[in-house]
XYZ file of C-alpha atoms in Angstrom:
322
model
C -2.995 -9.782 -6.932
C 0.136 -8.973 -8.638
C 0.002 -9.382 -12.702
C 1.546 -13.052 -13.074
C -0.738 -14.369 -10.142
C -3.509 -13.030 -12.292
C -2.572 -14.821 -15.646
C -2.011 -17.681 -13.629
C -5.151 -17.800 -12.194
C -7.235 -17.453 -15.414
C -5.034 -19.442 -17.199
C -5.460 -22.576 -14.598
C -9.447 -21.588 -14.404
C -9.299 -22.042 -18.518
C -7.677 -25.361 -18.205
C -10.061 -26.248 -15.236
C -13.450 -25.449 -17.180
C -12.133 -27.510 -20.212
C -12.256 -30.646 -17.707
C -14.817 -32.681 -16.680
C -12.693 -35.313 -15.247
C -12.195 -33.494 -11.677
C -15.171 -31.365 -10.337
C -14.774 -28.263 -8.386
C -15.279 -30.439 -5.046
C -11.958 -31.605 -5.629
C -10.227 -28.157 -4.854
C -11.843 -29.189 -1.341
C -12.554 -32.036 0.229
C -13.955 -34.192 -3.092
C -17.421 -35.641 -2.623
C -17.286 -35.009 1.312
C -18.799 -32.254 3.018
C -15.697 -30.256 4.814
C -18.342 -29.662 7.554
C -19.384 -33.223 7.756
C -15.746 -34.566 8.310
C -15.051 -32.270 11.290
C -18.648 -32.685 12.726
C -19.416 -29.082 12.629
C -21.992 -27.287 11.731
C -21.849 -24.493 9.063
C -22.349 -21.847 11.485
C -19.068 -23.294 13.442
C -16.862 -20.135 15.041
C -12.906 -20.366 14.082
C -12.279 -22.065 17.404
C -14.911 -24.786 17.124
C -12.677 -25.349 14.195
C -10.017 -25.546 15.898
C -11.495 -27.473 18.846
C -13.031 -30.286 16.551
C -9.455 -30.444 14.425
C -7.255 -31.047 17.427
C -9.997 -33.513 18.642
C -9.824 -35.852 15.719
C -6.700 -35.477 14.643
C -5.974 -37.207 17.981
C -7.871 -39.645 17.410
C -7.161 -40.853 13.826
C -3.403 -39.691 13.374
C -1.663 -42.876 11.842
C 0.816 -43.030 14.967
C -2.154 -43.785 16.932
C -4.678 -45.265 15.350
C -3.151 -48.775 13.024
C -6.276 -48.832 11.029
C -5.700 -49.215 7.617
C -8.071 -46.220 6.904
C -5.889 -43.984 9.463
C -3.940 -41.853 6.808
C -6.524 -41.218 4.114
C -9.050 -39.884 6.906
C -6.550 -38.194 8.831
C -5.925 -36.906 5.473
C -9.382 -35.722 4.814
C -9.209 -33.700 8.528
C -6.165 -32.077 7.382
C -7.941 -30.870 4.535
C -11.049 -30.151 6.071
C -9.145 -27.857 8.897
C -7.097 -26.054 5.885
C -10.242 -25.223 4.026
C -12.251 -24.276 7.018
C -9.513 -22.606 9.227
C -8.662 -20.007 5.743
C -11.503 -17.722 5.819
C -10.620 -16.770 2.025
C -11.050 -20.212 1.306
C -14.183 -20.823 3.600
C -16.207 -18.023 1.916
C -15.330 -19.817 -1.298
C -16.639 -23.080 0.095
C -19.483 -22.028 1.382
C -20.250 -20.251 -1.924
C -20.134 -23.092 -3.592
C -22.169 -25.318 -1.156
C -24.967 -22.678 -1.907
C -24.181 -22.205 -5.771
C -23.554 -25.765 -6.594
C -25.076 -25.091 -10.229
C -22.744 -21.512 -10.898
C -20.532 -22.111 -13.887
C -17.812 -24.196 -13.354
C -14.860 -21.439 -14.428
C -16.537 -18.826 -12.042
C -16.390 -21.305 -9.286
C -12.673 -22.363 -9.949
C -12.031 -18.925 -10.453
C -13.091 -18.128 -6.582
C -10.907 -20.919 -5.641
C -7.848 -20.119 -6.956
C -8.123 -16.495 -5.926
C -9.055 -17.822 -2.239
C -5.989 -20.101 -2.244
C -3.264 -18.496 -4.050
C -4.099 -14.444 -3.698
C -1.379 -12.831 -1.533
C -2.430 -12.695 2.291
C -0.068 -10.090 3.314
C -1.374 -7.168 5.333
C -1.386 -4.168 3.411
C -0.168 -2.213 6.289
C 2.792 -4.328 6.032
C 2.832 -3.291 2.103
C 2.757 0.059 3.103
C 5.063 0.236 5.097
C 7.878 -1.591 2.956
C 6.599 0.837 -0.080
C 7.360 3.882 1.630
C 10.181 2.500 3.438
C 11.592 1.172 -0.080
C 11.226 4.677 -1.591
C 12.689 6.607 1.323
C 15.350 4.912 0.755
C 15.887 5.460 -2.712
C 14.966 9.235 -2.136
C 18.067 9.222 -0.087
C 20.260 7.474 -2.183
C 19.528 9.355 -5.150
C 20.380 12.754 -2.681
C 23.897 11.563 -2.076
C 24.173 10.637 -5.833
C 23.261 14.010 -7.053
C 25.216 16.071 -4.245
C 28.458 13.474 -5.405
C 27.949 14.521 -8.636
C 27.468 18.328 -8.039
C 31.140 17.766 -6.093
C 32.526 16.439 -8.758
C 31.808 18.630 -11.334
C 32.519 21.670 -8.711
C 35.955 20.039 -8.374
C 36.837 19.878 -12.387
C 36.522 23.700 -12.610
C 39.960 24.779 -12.196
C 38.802 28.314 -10.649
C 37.150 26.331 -7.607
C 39.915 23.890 -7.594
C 42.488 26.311 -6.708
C 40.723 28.347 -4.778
C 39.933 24.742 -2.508
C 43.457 24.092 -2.654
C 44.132 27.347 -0.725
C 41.519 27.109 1.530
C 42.635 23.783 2.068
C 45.952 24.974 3.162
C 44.342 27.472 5.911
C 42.541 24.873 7.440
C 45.287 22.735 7.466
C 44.600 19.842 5.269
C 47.831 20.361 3.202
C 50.118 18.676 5.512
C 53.544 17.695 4.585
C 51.978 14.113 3.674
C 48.849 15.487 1.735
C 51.236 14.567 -1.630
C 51.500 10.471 0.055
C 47.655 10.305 0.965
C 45.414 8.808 -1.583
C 43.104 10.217 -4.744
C 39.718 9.475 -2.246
C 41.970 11.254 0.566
C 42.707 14.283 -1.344
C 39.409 14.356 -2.676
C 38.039 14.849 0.814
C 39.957 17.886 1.194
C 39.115 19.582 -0.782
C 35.591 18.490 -0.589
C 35.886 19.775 3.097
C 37.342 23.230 1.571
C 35.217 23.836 -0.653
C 31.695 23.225 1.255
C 30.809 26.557 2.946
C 29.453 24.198 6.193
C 33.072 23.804 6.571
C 34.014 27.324 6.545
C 34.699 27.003 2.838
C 33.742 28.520 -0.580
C 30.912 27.002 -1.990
C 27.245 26.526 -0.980
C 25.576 23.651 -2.688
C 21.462 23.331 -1.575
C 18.369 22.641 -3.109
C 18.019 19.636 -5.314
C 21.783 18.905 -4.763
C 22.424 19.554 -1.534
C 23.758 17.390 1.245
C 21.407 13.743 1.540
C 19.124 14.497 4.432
C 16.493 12.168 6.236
C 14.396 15.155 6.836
C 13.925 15.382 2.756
C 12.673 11.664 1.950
C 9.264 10.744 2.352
C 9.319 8.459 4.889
C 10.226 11.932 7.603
C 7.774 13.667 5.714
C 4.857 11.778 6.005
C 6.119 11.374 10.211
C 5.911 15.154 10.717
C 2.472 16.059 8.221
C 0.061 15.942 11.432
C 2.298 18.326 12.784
C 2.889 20.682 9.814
C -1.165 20.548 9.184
C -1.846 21.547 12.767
C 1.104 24.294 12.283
C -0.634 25.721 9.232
C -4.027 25.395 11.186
C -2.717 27.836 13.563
C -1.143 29.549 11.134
C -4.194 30.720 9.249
C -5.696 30.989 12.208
C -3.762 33.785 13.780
C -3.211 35.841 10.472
C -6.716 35.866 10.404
C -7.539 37.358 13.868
C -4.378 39.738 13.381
C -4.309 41.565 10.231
C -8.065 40.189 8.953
C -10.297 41.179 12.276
C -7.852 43.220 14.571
C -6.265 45.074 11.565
C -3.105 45.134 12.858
C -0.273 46.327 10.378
C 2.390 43.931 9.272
C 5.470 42.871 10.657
C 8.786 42.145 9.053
C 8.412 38.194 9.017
C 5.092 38.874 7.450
C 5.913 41.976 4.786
C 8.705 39.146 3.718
C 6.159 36.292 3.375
C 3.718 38.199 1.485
C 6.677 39.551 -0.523
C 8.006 36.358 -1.957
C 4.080 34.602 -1.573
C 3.527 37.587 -3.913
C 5.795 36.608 -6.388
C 5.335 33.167 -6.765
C 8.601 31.760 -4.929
C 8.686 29.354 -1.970
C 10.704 30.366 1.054
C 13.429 28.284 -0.360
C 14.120 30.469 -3.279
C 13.255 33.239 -1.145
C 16.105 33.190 0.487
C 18.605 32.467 -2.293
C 18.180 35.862 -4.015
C 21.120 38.277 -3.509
C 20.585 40.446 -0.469
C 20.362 43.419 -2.933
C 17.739 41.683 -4.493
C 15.868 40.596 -1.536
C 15.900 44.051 -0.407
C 15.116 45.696 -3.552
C 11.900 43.720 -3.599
C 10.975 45.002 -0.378
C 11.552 48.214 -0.770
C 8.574 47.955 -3.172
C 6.113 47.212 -0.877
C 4.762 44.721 -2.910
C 2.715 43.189 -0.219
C 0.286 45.867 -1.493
C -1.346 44.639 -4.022
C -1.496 48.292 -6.005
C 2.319 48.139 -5.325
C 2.314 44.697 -6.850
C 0.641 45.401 -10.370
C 2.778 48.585 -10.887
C 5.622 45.980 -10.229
C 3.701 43.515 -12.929
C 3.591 46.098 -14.939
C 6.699 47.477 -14.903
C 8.282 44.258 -15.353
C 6.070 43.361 -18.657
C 7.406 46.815 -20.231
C 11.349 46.355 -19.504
C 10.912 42.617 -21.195
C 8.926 44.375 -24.264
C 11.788 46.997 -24.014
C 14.268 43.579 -24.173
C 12.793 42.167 -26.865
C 12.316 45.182 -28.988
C 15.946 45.564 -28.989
C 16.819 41.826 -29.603
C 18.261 41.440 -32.930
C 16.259 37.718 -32.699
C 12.815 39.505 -31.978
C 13.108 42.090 -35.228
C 14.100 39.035 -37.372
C 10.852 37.205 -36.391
C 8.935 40.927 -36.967
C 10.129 40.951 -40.427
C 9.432 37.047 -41.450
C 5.924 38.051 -39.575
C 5.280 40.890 -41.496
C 6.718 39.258 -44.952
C 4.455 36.171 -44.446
C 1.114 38.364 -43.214
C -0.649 37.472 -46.396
């Protein structure tokens, strides 16, 4: 139950056990047996409930039957059929037809929870949840890419250089000065996005909204990305772990960046030079790789020996020593 259902509920139960005036019977069909009034046994299936309901409502429904005691027993079959036909609520019945001496608030506590906790079907919840955030995954995509846009455009050195492209392409018509502020915005927009042929590439977290990036496309393709990787690992293993076959390209470039600590993603966002720099090392061998490590550790020592920042903390370490 959801937080206010559950303050309710104890709240009501704590009002409840304070009372003597209404027993727990109430909640259900008062001082009859809900059994009794339909004629059923408490073994009954859900469509001998059903059966015996339609039966006797028949019989005693006020537009049928002018007995004066028509309404308040077709009353009490109502209320017998809503009690018996809820299996939350029948479990709580029966419970208390075999605990008639369990403490009162326990017993209205099982009630209310029977009647009033949610009954939706928490596939359906699921569902909505990931829908719901899906959603907002894709909304906050467009927001950020908008934004990265915007501030691309208030840099006068992109601006102009838009402008220009925009003018190749075409976009700077004789009636580009008429058009409006959203109109010339798209422009340059579509001059300045290098999927248009233009200047600027803008990916990762701020790149263009995408379906395939939310969760909801995500969670669609995972059988198939777990079966990829499957076979993945399964045929680097019988190449290069059994067969001992040497490395390709693909795979000196996957080790390479795997190596390294950088997804394909930022892989591939390196400057070529770089990129190719990093392969020239070999560094899918792992001797290769700690010379790397190592030579790495001594140019940022190097670095910092030199920065003025780094001698001022020597100094204050080696004033304060004792």
């Amino acid at each position: 139950m959801v937080p206010w259902r559950r303050v309710l509920v104890v709240v009501v139960v704590l009002m409840a056990s304070d009372s003597d005036a209404r027993g727990v019977e109430e909640n259900y069909c008062g001082e009859q047996n809900c059994y009794d009034i339909l004629g059923l046994q408490r073994e009954a299936a859900a469509s001998e409930i059903r059966k015996a309901y339609r039966s006797l409502s028949l019989k005693v429904h006020p537009d049928k039957n002018k007995d004066a005691r028509a309404v308040s027993v077709f009353r009490d079959v109502a209320r017998a059929y809503e009690v018996l036909s809820d299996q939350a609520l029948r479990e709580a019945y029966d419970y208390f037809l075999d605990h008639p001496n369990e403490h009162m608030s326990y017993q209205y506590m099982r009630y209310y929870q029977a009647a009033y906790a949610p009954k939706s079907d928490w596939r359906v919840v699921l569902l909505t949840v990931i829908t719901l955030v899906s959603l907002g995954q894709y909304l906050h995509q467009s927001y950020l890419h908008k934004q990265a846009l915007r501030y691309i455009r208030s840099m006068p050195q992109f601006k102009n250089a838009a402008l220009l492209k925009a003018q190749e392409l075409g976009r700077l018509d004789a009636s580009y000065a008429d058009k409006s502020k959203k109109e010339r915005d798209l422009a340059v927009e579509e001059a300045l996005l290098s999927e248009n042929g233009g200047i600027v590439e803008i990916s990762g977290g701020y790149g263009k909204a995408s379906v395939t990036r939310v969760l909801a496309f995500k969670l669609l393709l995972l059988p198939f990305r777990v079966l990829l990787r499957l076979w993945q690992a399964a045929r680097w293993f019988v190449k290069f772990t059994i067969l001992k076959q040497p490395y390709g390209p693909d795979e000196k470039v996957q080790l390479t960046y795997y190596r390294l600590g950088l997804s394909k993603a930022r892989w591939d966002h390196l400057e070529e030079s770089q990129r190719q720099d990093l392969l020239d090392r070999n560094l899918w061998d792992p001797s290769n790789y700690d010379a790397y490590v190592r030579e790495m550790e001594e140019d940022r020592r190097e670095k910092m020996a030199g920065s003025a920042k780094y001698k001022q903390y020597r100094r204050f370490m080696k004033q304060h020593k004792h």
